[in-house]
């Protein structure tokens, strides 16, 4: 391997620019892992030199590896800057995201990938089956950002032979404007279909949710839908653990960089597997270089939130989550896992969308880039993107008193047909103990599971 050089006009750097795609991809992975080790160890001068090298090769509009490297480079640099909070705040003081941009990027994710559409199909079918014969139905949507899911449900309920039920949807979201838009679309559709309908908006972050505002009533059949939400509550588990024992997170910093994680036969997967055999040596303390937020909070952690949901006695609760392991205790743990999973997402777009597409660039930068930054750059309660694998959710729901409800054959058939009609062979679906894993090639990307309170 070439040794990083701070001189950007050197002959070495001219050679870097002329590298073939595969060589460049391998070298970028080498540089990212080297840089992360320097960042974790607090070797800022070496980290800076390596970031210079990465910047010569990475590009947000290049091939898959160049694009993903650009966002990991930015995330590592952001983590370094957080060691000087004043500088970090100053550089971000005028940064703002318009609500219209947030809505646009979520809409683009919905349109460019099949993941949410499949989740909507399976969630709605599980709710319809659980609510058979019920006349008063109440659905709690823990992320009421998209009306399309419930418009589809309204249309199915309107066709019931015995007539439609009375439907009430409680939508939780931290932005009132988004809840207003969803409410307007659903009320309009319900009137068109002549379904008795109410929408109850609750403006709140999930961790601050007042369960009394959900207004669950006796005599209603309750369903809960959670799509890509619950993982954020793990931040408050972490904060509580740090308050009890600040040294606890530093007791498990070893990482085996030579292990090979399963990945699709994509180019980037091959790059990563080849590079793992180079045997990087992690820093002895890979949490020391990023300050941890020690702000005390009364926010609800995962255990208390799930206990509160259990207390509502839902007939069914359907949960969709990223099926990734981005909640490791160390920077290197998370960087390796995130490289694999975001490589797959970037590969999805590489296979279906032009490299020059502005929509693709927006999703990569405003959605995936921000998630990567949160996983790599943040600690404590700031680190919200704590995605975990399905088996971890099984353990949590079981401890909270929920029993797994197998998704039906008919629901899976509907979802599989939709996925096949999507027009891209890379997307696959797998039945996992009555739950569904949506995959890119052979790599699970999202899990969908259904639960009910055990009494």
Short mmCIF file of C-alpha atoms in Angstrom, two decimals:
data_model
loop_
_atom_site.label_atom_id
_atom_site.label_comp_id
_atom_site.label_asym_id
_atom_site.label_seq_id
_atom_site.Cartn_x
_atom_site.Cartn_y
_atom_site.Cartn_z
CA UNK A 1 0.00 0.00 0.00
CA UNK A 2 1.16 3.54 -0.68
CA UNK A 3 1.88 5.62 2.35
CA UNK A 4 -0.32 8.70 2.70
CA UNK A 5 1.42 11.93 1.75
CA UNK A 6 0.29 15.42 2.72
CA UNK A 7 1.53 16.85 -0.56
CA UNK A 8 -1.51 16.95 -2.85
CA UNK A 9 0.54 17.63 -6.00
CA UNK A 10 3.00 14.75 -5.51
CA UNK A 11 3.55 11.99 -8.12
CA UNK A 12 1.80 9.56 -5.76
CA UNK A 13 -1.38 11.61 -5.99
CA UNK A 14 -1.24 11.65 -9.78
CA UNK A 15 -1.06 7.85 -9.64
CA UNK A 16 -4.06 7.78 -7.28
CA UNK A 17 -6.19 9.71 -9.76
CA UNK A 18 -5.32 7.21 -12.52
CA UNK A 19 -6.29 4.12 -10.48
CA UNK A 20 -8.79 1.68 -11.95
CA UNK A 21 -12.16 1.43 -10.22
CA UNK A 22 -11.43 -1.79 -8.28
CA UNK A 23 -7.97 -0.63 -7.12
CA UNK A 24 -9.44 2.72 -6.08
CA UNK A 25 -12.25 1.03 -4.16
CA UNK A 26 -9.82 -1.18 -2.24
CA UNK A 27 -7.56 1.73 -1.46
CA UNK A 28 -10.47 3.90 -0.29
CA UNK A 29 -11.54 1.19 2.17
CA UNK A 30 -7.95 0.93 3.41
CA UNK A 31 -7.82 4.72 3.88
CA UNK A 32 -11.22 4.90 5.64
CA UNK A 33 -10.26 2.17 8.13
CA UNK A 34 -6.83 3.74 8.68
CA UNK A 35 -8.41 7.15 9.24
CA UNK A 36 -10.99 5.74 11.66
CA UNK A 37 -8.20 4.13 13.70
CA UNK A 38 -6.37 7.47 13.85
CA UNK A 39 -9.57 9.28 14.87
CA UNK A 40 -10.35 6.70 17.57
CA UNK A 41 -6.81 6.97 18.94
CA UNK A 42 -6.85 10.77 18.88
CA UNK A 43 -3.99 10.97 16.31
CA UNK A 44 -5.44 14.02 14.60
CA UNK A 45 -2.41 14.89 12.46
CA UNK A 46 -2.38 11.40 10.91
CA UNK A 47 -6.17 11.51 10.55
CA UNK A 48 -5.90 14.83 8.70
CA UNK A 49 -3.27 13.44 6.31
CA UNK A 50 -5.44 10.41 5.56
CA UNK A 51 -8.52 12.58 5.00
CA UNK A 52 -6.51 14.52 2.41
CA UNK A 53 -5.80 11.28 0.58
CA UNK A 54 -9.44 10.19 0.73
CA UNK A 55 -10.57 13.57 -0.64
CA UNK A 56 -8.51 12.97 -3.81
CA UNK A 57 -10.40 9.77 -4.58
CA UNK A 58 -13.88 10.17 -3.08
CA UNK A 59 -16.67 11.90 -5.00
CA UNK A 60 -20.41 12.26 -4.31
CA UNK A 61 -21.13 11.75 -8.02
CA UNK A 62 -18.63 8.96 -8.82
CA UNK A 63 -18.99 5.19 -8.63
CA UNK A 64 -20.50 3.42 -5.62
CA UNK A 65 -17.30 3.32 -3.58
CA UNK A 66 -16.38 6.92 -4.36
CA UNK A 67 -19.83 8.09 -3.30
CA UNK A 68 -19.96 6.14 -0.05
CA UNK A 69 -16.38 7.17 0.82
CA UNK A 70 -17.32 10.85 0.44
CA UNK A 71 -19.95 10.53 3.19
CA UNK A 72 -17.79 8.43 5.52
CA UNK A 73 -14.96 10.94 5.05
CA UNK A 74 -17.30 13.78 5.98
CA UNK A 75 -18.52 11.84 9.04
CA UNK A 76 -15.00 11.13 10.32
CA UNK A 77 -14.06 14.80 9.86
CA UNK A 78 -17.20 15.82 11.76
CA UNK A 79 -16.25 13.50 14.62
CA UNK A 80 -12.82 15.15 14.80
CA UNK A 81 -14.38 18.62 14.86
CA UNK A 82 -16.57 17.63 17.81
CA UNK A 83 -13.44 17.51 19.97
CA UNK A 84 -13.59 21.33 19.66
CA UNK A 85 -17.28 21.98 20.42
CA UNK A 86 -16.99 25.73 19.86
CA UNK A 87 -15.60 25.33 16.34
CA UNK A 88 -18.13 22.60 15.56
CA UNK A 89 -21.06 24.74 16.71
CA UNK A 90 -19.76 27.79 14.83
CA UNK A 91 -19.45 25.86 11.55
CA UNK A 92 -22.98 24.47 11.94
CA UNK A 93 -24.65 27.56 13.44
CA UNK A 94 -26.35 28.66 10.20
CA UNK A 95 -27.12 25.17 8.95
CA UNK A 96 -30.80 24.49 8.53
CA UNK A 97 -32.97 22.03 6.68
CA UNK A 98 -36.21 23.31 5.21
CA UNK A 99 -39.30 21.26 5.99
CA UNK A 100 -40.00 21.05 2.24
CA UNK A 101 -36.57 19.41 1.75
CA UNK A 102 -37.27 16.86 4.51
CA UNK A 103 -40.61 15.96 2.92
CA UNK A 104 -38.98 15.73 -0.53
CA UNK A 105 -36.16 13.39 0.55
CA UNK A 106 -38.59 11.05 2.36
CA UNK A 107 -40.81 11.03 -0.74
CA UNK A 108 -37.78 10.19 -2.90
CA UNK A 109 -36.79 7.30 -0.61
CA UNK A 110 -40.37 6.02 -0.85
CA UNK A 111 -40.27 6.22 -4.67
CA UNK A 112 -36.71 5.04 -5.43
CA UNK A 113 -36.77 1.95 -3.17
CA UNK A 114 -39.47 -0.71 -2.63
CA UNK A 115 -38.76 -1.11 1.11
CA UNK A 116 -41.50 1.16 2.53
CA UNK A 117 -44.09 0.01 0.03
CA UNK A 118 -43.51 -3.63 1.02
CA UNK A 119 -43.70 -2.63 4.69
CA UNK A 120 -47.03 -0.89 4.05
CA UNK A 121 -48.46 -3.95 2.26
CA UNK A 122 -47.47 -6.33 5.08
CA UNK A 123 -48.49 -3.93 7.88
CA UNK A 124 -51.92 -3.26 6.38
CA UNK A 125 -52.59 -6.96 5.76
CA UNK A 126 -51.65 -7.85 9.35
CA UNK A 127 -53.99 -5.11 10.63
CA UNK A 128 -56.87 -6.19 8.34
CA UNK A 129 -56.57 -9.81 9.52
CA UNK A 130 -56.35 -8.84 13.22
CA UNK A 131 -59.36 -6.51 12.88
CA UNK A 132 -61.71 -8.90 11.13
CA UNK A 133 -65.27 -8.30 12.33
CA UNK A 134 -64.32 -5.28 14.49
CA UNK A 135 -66.63 -2.25 14.25
CA UNK A 136 -64.45 0.31 16.10
CA UNK A 137 -60.80 0.35 15.03
CA UNK A 138 -58.07 2.59 16.39
CA UNK A 139 -54.63 2.67 14.74
CA UNK A 140 -51.65 4.40 16.33
CA UNK A 141 -49.02 5.38 13.73
CA UNK A 142 -45.75 6.17 15.51
CA UNK A 143 -44.42 7.97 12.43
CA UNK A 144 -47.36 9.53 10.60
CA UNK A 145 -45.36 11.02 7.74
CA UNK A 146 -46.92 9.23 4.76
CA UNK A 147 -50.66 9.09 4.01
CA UNK A 148 -50.32 6.48 1.22
CA UNK A 149 -50.28 3.55 3.66
CA UNK A 150 -53.59 4.49 5.28
CA UNK A 151 -55.27 5.52 2.02
CA UNK A 152 -54.69 1.94 0.83
CA UNK A 153 -56.15 0.61 4.10
CA UNK A 154 -59.22 2.87 3.83
CA UNK A 155 -59.89 1.50 0.35
CA UNK A 156 -59.74 -2.11 1.58
CA UNK A 157 -61.98 -1.38 4.60
CA UNK A 158 -64.55 0.39 2.40
CA UNK A 159 -65.05 -2.88 0.48
CA UNK A 160 -65.99 -4.93 3.56
CA UNK A 161 -69.19 -6.95 2.86
CA UNK A 162 -70.66 -5.93 6.24
CA UNK A 163 -69.79 -2.28 5.66
CA UNK A 164 -66.77 -0.27 6.81
CA UNK A 165 -65.89 0.09 10.50
CA UNK A 166 -65.46 3.36 12.35
CA UNK A 167 -61.76 4.13 11.98
CA UNK A 168 -59.66 6.43 14.13
CA UNK A 169 -55.98 7.02 13.38
CA UNK A 170 -53.71 8.67 15.91
CA UNK A 171 -50.66 10.04 14.14
CA UNK A 172 -47.47 10.84 16.04
CA UNK A 173 -44.86 13.12 14.48
CA UNK A 174 -42.66 15.95 15.74
CA UNK A 175 -43.70 18.30 12.89
CA UNK A 176 -47.23 19.71 13.02
CA UNK A 177 -47.12 20.67 9.33
CA UNK A 178 -46.57 17.05 8.30
CA UNK A 179 -49.43 15.82 10.50
CA UNK A 180 -51.69 18.50 8.98
CA UNK A 181 -50.86 17.30 5.44
CA UNK A 182 -51.50 13.65 6.34
CA UNK A 183 -54.77 14.52 8.10
CA UNK A 184 -56.01 16.52 5.09
CA UNK A 185 -55.35 13.66 2.64
CA UNK A 186 -56.90 10.98 4.89
CA UNK A 187 -60.04 12.97 5.75
CA UNK A 188 -60.52 13.73 2.04
CA UNK A 189 -60.18 10.03 1.12
CA UNK A 190 -62.50 8.87 3.94
CA UNK A 191 -65.19 11.31 2.81
CA UNK A 192 -64.85 10.07 -0.78
CA UNK A 193 -65.26 6.46 0.41
CA UNK A 194 -67.97 7.35 2.95
CA UNK A 195 -66.09 5.82 5.89
CA UNK A 196 -66.64 7.20 9.42
CA UNK A 197 -63.17 8.51 10.23
CA UNK A 198 -61.27 10.62 12.77
CA UNK A 199 -57.64 11.72 12.80
CA UNK A 200 -56.01 12.49 16.13
CA UNK A 201 -52.68 14.35 15.66
CA UNK A 202 -50.04 14.16 18.41
CA UNK A 203 -47.09 16.53 17.92
CA UNK A 204 -44.24 14.89 19.83
CA UNK A 205 -40.87 13.22 19.61
CA UNK A 206 -41.16 9.52 20.34
CA UNK A 207 -39.01 9.67 23.49
CA UNK A 208 -41.23 12.43 24.96
CA UNK A 209 -44.57 10.87 24.00
CA UNK A 210 -47.39 11.41 26.50
CA UNK A 211 -49.39 8.20 26.23
CA UNK A 212 -52.54 9.89 27.57
CA UNK A 213 -52.65 11.95 24.35
CA UNK A 214 -53.11 8.75 22.34
CA UNK A 215 -56.65 8.64 23.79
CA UNK A 216 -57.06 4.86 23.70
CA UNK A 217 -60.66 4.04 24.62
CA UNK A 218 -62.41 0.95 25.96
CA UNK A 219 -64.29 -0.91 23.24
CA UNK A 220 -61.86 -0.04 20.46
CA UNK A 221 -59.74 -2.68 18.75
CA UNK A 222 -56.21 -1.25 18.78
CA UNK A 223 -53.41 -1.68 16.24
CA UNK A 224 -49.96 -0.03 16.36
CA UNK A 225 -47.70 0.65 13.39
CA UNK A 226 -44.04 1.56 13.87
CA UNK A 227 -41.96 2.10 10.74
CA UNK A 228 -38.24 2.88 11.26
CA UNK A 229 -38.83 4.52 14.65
CA UNK A 230 -38.09 2.34 17.67
CA UNK A 231 -34.29 2.18 17.22
CA UNK A 232 -33.94 5.87 18.15
CA UNK A 233 -35.10 5.11 21.71
CA UNK A 234 -31.94 3.06 22.28
CA UNK A 235 -30.08 6.37 22.62
CA UNK A 236 -31.79 6.92 25.96
CA UNK A 237 -30.84 3.41 27.14
CA UNK A 238 -27.22 4.35 26.38
CA UNK A 239 -27.46 7.65 28.24
CA UNK A 240 -28.95 5.97 31.32
CA UNK A 241 -26.17 3.37 31.24
CA UNK A 242 -23.49 6.06 31.05
CA UNK A 243 -24.95 7.92 34.02
CA UNK A 244 -24.83 4.68 36.05
CA UNK A 245 -21.33 3.68 34.89
CA UNK A 246 -19.39 6.08 32.60
CA UNK A 247 -16.61 3.48 32.18
CA UNK A 248 -18.93 0.69 31.09
CA UNK A 249 -18.72 1.53 27.38
CA UNK A 250 -14.91 1.49 27.51
CA UNK A 251 -14.70 -2.07 28.76
CA UNK A 252 -15.32 -3.71 25.38
CA UNK A 253 -13.27 -2.00 22.71
CA UNK A 254 -11.73 -5.03 21.00
CA UNK A 255 -12.70 -5.67 17.42
CA UNK A 256 -11.76 -8.52 15.09
CA UNK A 257 -11.15 -6.80 11.78
CA UNK A 258 -10.33 -10.06 10.01
CA UNK A 259 -13.84 -11.48 10.25
CA UNK A 260 -15.78 -11.56 7.01
CA UNK A 261 -19.41 -10.50 7.23
CA UNK A 262 -21.96 -11.88 4.74
CA UNK A 263 -22.54 -9.57 1.79
CA UNK A 264 -24.07 -9.74 -1.64
CA UNK A 265 -21.85 -10.47 -4.59
CA UNK A 266 -21.63 -6.75 -5.31
CA UNK A 267 -18.36 -5.13 -6.19
CA UNK A 268 -18.19 -3.23 -2.94
CA UNK A 269 -18.88 -6.38 -0.94
CA UNK A 270 -15.92 -8.00 -2.65
CA UNK A 271 -13.77 -4.92 -1.88
CA UNK A 272 -14.62 -5.07 1.79
CA UNK A 273 -13.99 -8.79 2.09
CA UNK A 274 -10.61 -8.47 0.35
CA UNK A 275 -9.57 -5.59 2.56
CA UNK A 276 -10.53 -7.28 5.83
CA UNK A 277 -7.61 -9.69 5.46
CA UNK A 278 -5.10 -6.85 5.78
CA UNK A 279 -5.38 -7.09 9.57
CA UNK A 280 -5.89 -3.56 10.89
CA UNK A 281 -4.93 -2.98 14.49
CA UNK A 282 -7.60 -1.02 16.34
CA UNK A 283 -6.78 1.65 18.85
CA UNK A 284 -6.90 0.47 22.47
CA UNK A 285 -9.68 2.93 23.26
CA UNK A 286 -11.93 3.70 20.36
CA UNK A 287 -14.47 5.72 22.32
CA UNK A 288 -12.10 8.21 23.88
CA UNK A 289 -11.82 10.70 21.03
CA UNK A 290 -15.43 11.81 20.85
CA UNK A 291 -17.08 13.65 23.74
CA UNK A 292 -20.22 11.96 25.04
CA UNK A 293 -23.32 13.95 25.87
CA UNK A 294 -23.93 13.69 29.61
CA UNK A 295 -27.09 15.77 29.63
CA UNK A 296 -29.61 14.27 32.02
CA UNK A 297 -33.03 13.64 30.57
CA UNK A 298 -36.47 12.41 31.53
CA UNK A 299 -36.94 10.92 28.07
CA UNK A 300 -38.40 7.45 27.83
CA UNK A 301 -35.98 4.59 27.20
CA UNK A 302 -36.76 1.46 25.18
CA UNK A 303 -37.88 -0.70 28.10
CA UNK A 304 -40.35 1.82 29.52
CA UNK A 305 -41.67 2.67 26.04
CA UNK A 306 -42.33 -0.98 25.15
CA UNK A 307 -43.91 -1.55 28.57
CA UNK A 308 -46.23 1.40 27.91
CA UNK A 309 -47.17 -0.01 24.49
CA UNK A 310 -47.84 -3.41 26.08
CA UNK A 311 -50.16 -1.70 28.58
CA UNK A 312 -52.34 -0.46 25.70
CA UNK A 313 -53.16 -4.14 24.86
CA UNK A 314 -52.95 -3.89 21.05
CA UNK A 315 -54.51 -6.72 19.02
CA UNK A 316 -51.52 -6.33 16.73
CA UNK A 317 -48.36 -4.22 16.57
CA UNK A 318 -46.37 -4.26 13.32
CA UNK A 319 -42.76 -3.10 13.46
CA UNK A 320 -40.44 -2.30 10.55
CA UNK A 321 -36.76 -1.66 11.28
CA UNK A 322 -33.44 -1.51 9.43
CA UNK A 323 -31.94 -4.99 9.79
CA UNK A 324 -28.39 -3.82 10.48
CA UNK A 325 -26.01 -3.76 13.43
CA UNK A 326 -25.18 -0.05 13.81
CA UNK A 327 -25.32 0.07 17.60
CA UNK A 328 -21.89 -1.34 18.44
CA UNK A 329 -19.96 0.12 21.39
CA UNK A 330 -16.96 1.33 19.38
CA UNK A 331 -16.35 3.56 16.39
CA UNK A 332 -14.63 0.76 14.44
CA UNK A 333 -17.50 -1.68 15.10
CA UNK A 334 -20.01 0.78 13.71
CA UNK A 335 -17.88 1.94 10.79
CA UNK A 336 -17.39 -1.61 9.48
CA UNK A 337 -21.05 -2.55 9.82
CA UNK A 338 -22.19 0.74 8.29
CA UNK A 339 -19.82 0.31 5.34
CA UNK A 340 -21.50 -3.01 4.55
CA UNK A 341 -25.11 -1.92 4.90
CA UNK A 342 -24.83 1.49 3.21
CA UNK A 343 -22.75 -0.10 0.44
CA UNK A 344 -25.81 -2.28 -0.27
CA UNK A 345 -28.14 0.75 -0.31
CA UNK A 346 -25.81 2.66 -2.64
CA UNK A 347 -25.58 -0.47 -4.83
CA UNK A 348 -29.39 -0.54 -5.06
CA UNK A 349 -29.32 2.95 -6.54
CA UNK A 350 -26.34 2.15 -8.78
CA UNK A 351 -28.40 -0.70 -10.28
CA UNK A 352 -31.60 1.28 -10.82
CA UNK A 353 -30.84 5.02 -11.11
CA UNK A 354 -28.46 7.03 -13.30
CA UNK A 355 -25.31 8.41 -11.61
CA UNK A 356 -26.23 11.90 -12.81
CA UNK A 357 -29.72 11.78 -11.23
CA UNK A 358 -30.35 14.74 -8.92
CA UNK A 359 -32.94 12.68 -7.02
CA UNK A 360 -30.32 10.00 -6.33
CA UNK A 361 -27.82 12.60 -5.11
CA UNK A 362 -30.42 14.11 -2.77
CA UNK A 363 -31.28 10.75 -1.18
CA UNK A 364 -27.61 9.82 -0.79
CA UNK A 365 -26.64 13.17 0.71
CA UNK A 366 -29.69 14.26 2.71
CA UNK A 367 -30.82 10.85 3.97
CA UNK A 368 -28.01 8.27 3.86
CA UNK A 369 -25.23 10.83 4.35
CA UNK A 370 -26.92 12.23 7.47
CA UNK A 371 -27.56 8.74 8.86
CA UNK A 372 -23.92 7.76 8.30
CA UNK A 373 -22.80 10.95 10.03
CA UNK A 374 -25.02 10.19 13.02
CA UNK A 375 -23.69 6.61 13.29
CA UNK A 376 -20.01 7.62 12.98
CA UNK A 377 -19.81 11.12 14.42
CA UNK A 378 -22.23 11.07 17.36
CA UNK A 379 -22.27 9.46 20.80
CA UNK A 380 -24.70 9.32 23.73
CA UNK A 381 -28.23 10.65 23.23
CA UNK A 382 -27.19 12.42 20.00
CA UNK A 383 -26.65 9.06 18.29
CA UNK A 384 -30.17 8.15 17.15
CA UNK A 385 -29.45 5.79 14.23
CA UNK A 386 -28.99 2.68 16.40
CA UNK A 387 -30.24 0.07 13.96
CA UNK A 388 -30.20 -3.52 15.23
CA UNK A 389 -30.88 -6.99 13.85
CA UNK A 390 -34.22 -8.81 14.06
CA UNK A 391 -33.00 -11.26 16.74
CA UNK A 392 -32.32 -8.33 19.09
CA UNK A 393 -35.87 -7.04 18.59
CA UNK A 394 -37.21 -10.53 19.31
CA UNK A 395 -35.44 -10.46 22.69
CA UNK A 396 -36.72 -6.97 23.52
CA UNK A 397 -40.35 -7.62 22.62
CA UNK A 398 -40.33 -10.95 24.44
CA UNK A 399 -39.00 -9.31 27.63
CA UNK A 400 -41.67 -6.60 27.34
CA UNK A 401 -44.46 -9.22 27.26
CA UNK A 402 -45.17 -9.36 23.52
CA UNK A 403 -45.68 -12.59 21.62
CA UNK A 404 -44.75 -12.91 17.95
CA UNK A 405 -47.59 -13.15 15.43
CA UNK A 406 -46.60 -14.82 12.17
CA UNK A 407 -47.26 -12.71 9.08
CA UNK A 408 -49.80 -14.53 6.93
CA UNK A 409 -49.09 -16.44 3.74
CA UNK A 410 -51.47 -14.11 1.88
CA UNK A 411 -49.64 -11.02 3.15
CA UNK A 412 -46.28 -12.45 2.13
CA UNK A 413 -47.66 -13.44 -1.27
CA UNK A 414 -48.90 -9.88 -1.87
CA UNK A 415 -45.53 -8.44 -0.82
CA UNK A 416 -43.57 -10.91 -2.95
CA UNK A 417 -45.68 -10.16 -6.00
CA UNK A 418 -45.15 -6.44 -5.50
CA UNK A 419 -41.39 -6.93 -5.17
CA UNK A 420 -41.29 -9.05 -8.34
CA UNK A 421 -43.20 -6.35 -10.22
CA UNK A 422 -40.66 -3.73 -9.15
CA UNK A 423 -38.44 -4.58 -12.12
CA UNK A 424 -35.11 -5.17 -10.39
CA UNK A 425 -33.83 -8.70 -9.72
CA UNK A 426 -31.59 -7.65 -6.84
CA UNK A 427 -34.49 -7.19 -4.40
CA UNK A 428 -35.50 -10.35 -2.53
CA UNK A 429 -37.75 -11.35 0.35
CA UNK A 430 -37.13 -13.97 3.01
CA UNK A 431 -39.43 -15.57 5.57
CA UNK A 432 -37.69 -15.61 8.95
CA UNK A 433 -39.73 -17.37 11.68
CA UNK A 434 -42.97 -15.75 10.53
CA UNK A 435 -41.32 -12.37 9.98
CA UNK A 436 -40.09 -10.90 6.69
CA UNK A 437 -36.59 -9.76 5.75
CA UNK A 438 -36.37 -7.57 2.64
CA UNK A 439 -32.95 -8.11 1.09
CA UNK A 440 -30.67 -6.65 -1.52
CA UNK A 441 -29.15 -9.74 -3.16
CA UNK A 442 -28.60 -11.98 -0.10
CA UNK A 443 -28.09 -9.20 2.43
CA UNK A 444 -31.07 -8.43 4.76
CA UNK A 445 -31.84 -4.70 4.73
CA UNK A 446 -35.17 -4.26 6.57
CA UNK A 447 -37.21 -6.50 8.89
CA UNK A 448 -40.99 -6.56 9.34
CA UNK A 449 -42.50 -8.36 12.32
CA UNK A 450 -45.89 -8.50 14.04
CA UNK A 451 -46.62 -8.75 17.77
CA UNK A 452 -49.44 -8.79 20.30
CA UNK A 453 -49.57 -8.39 24.08
CA UNK A 454 -49.27 -11.62 26.05
CA UNK A 455 -51.62 -11.42 29.00
#
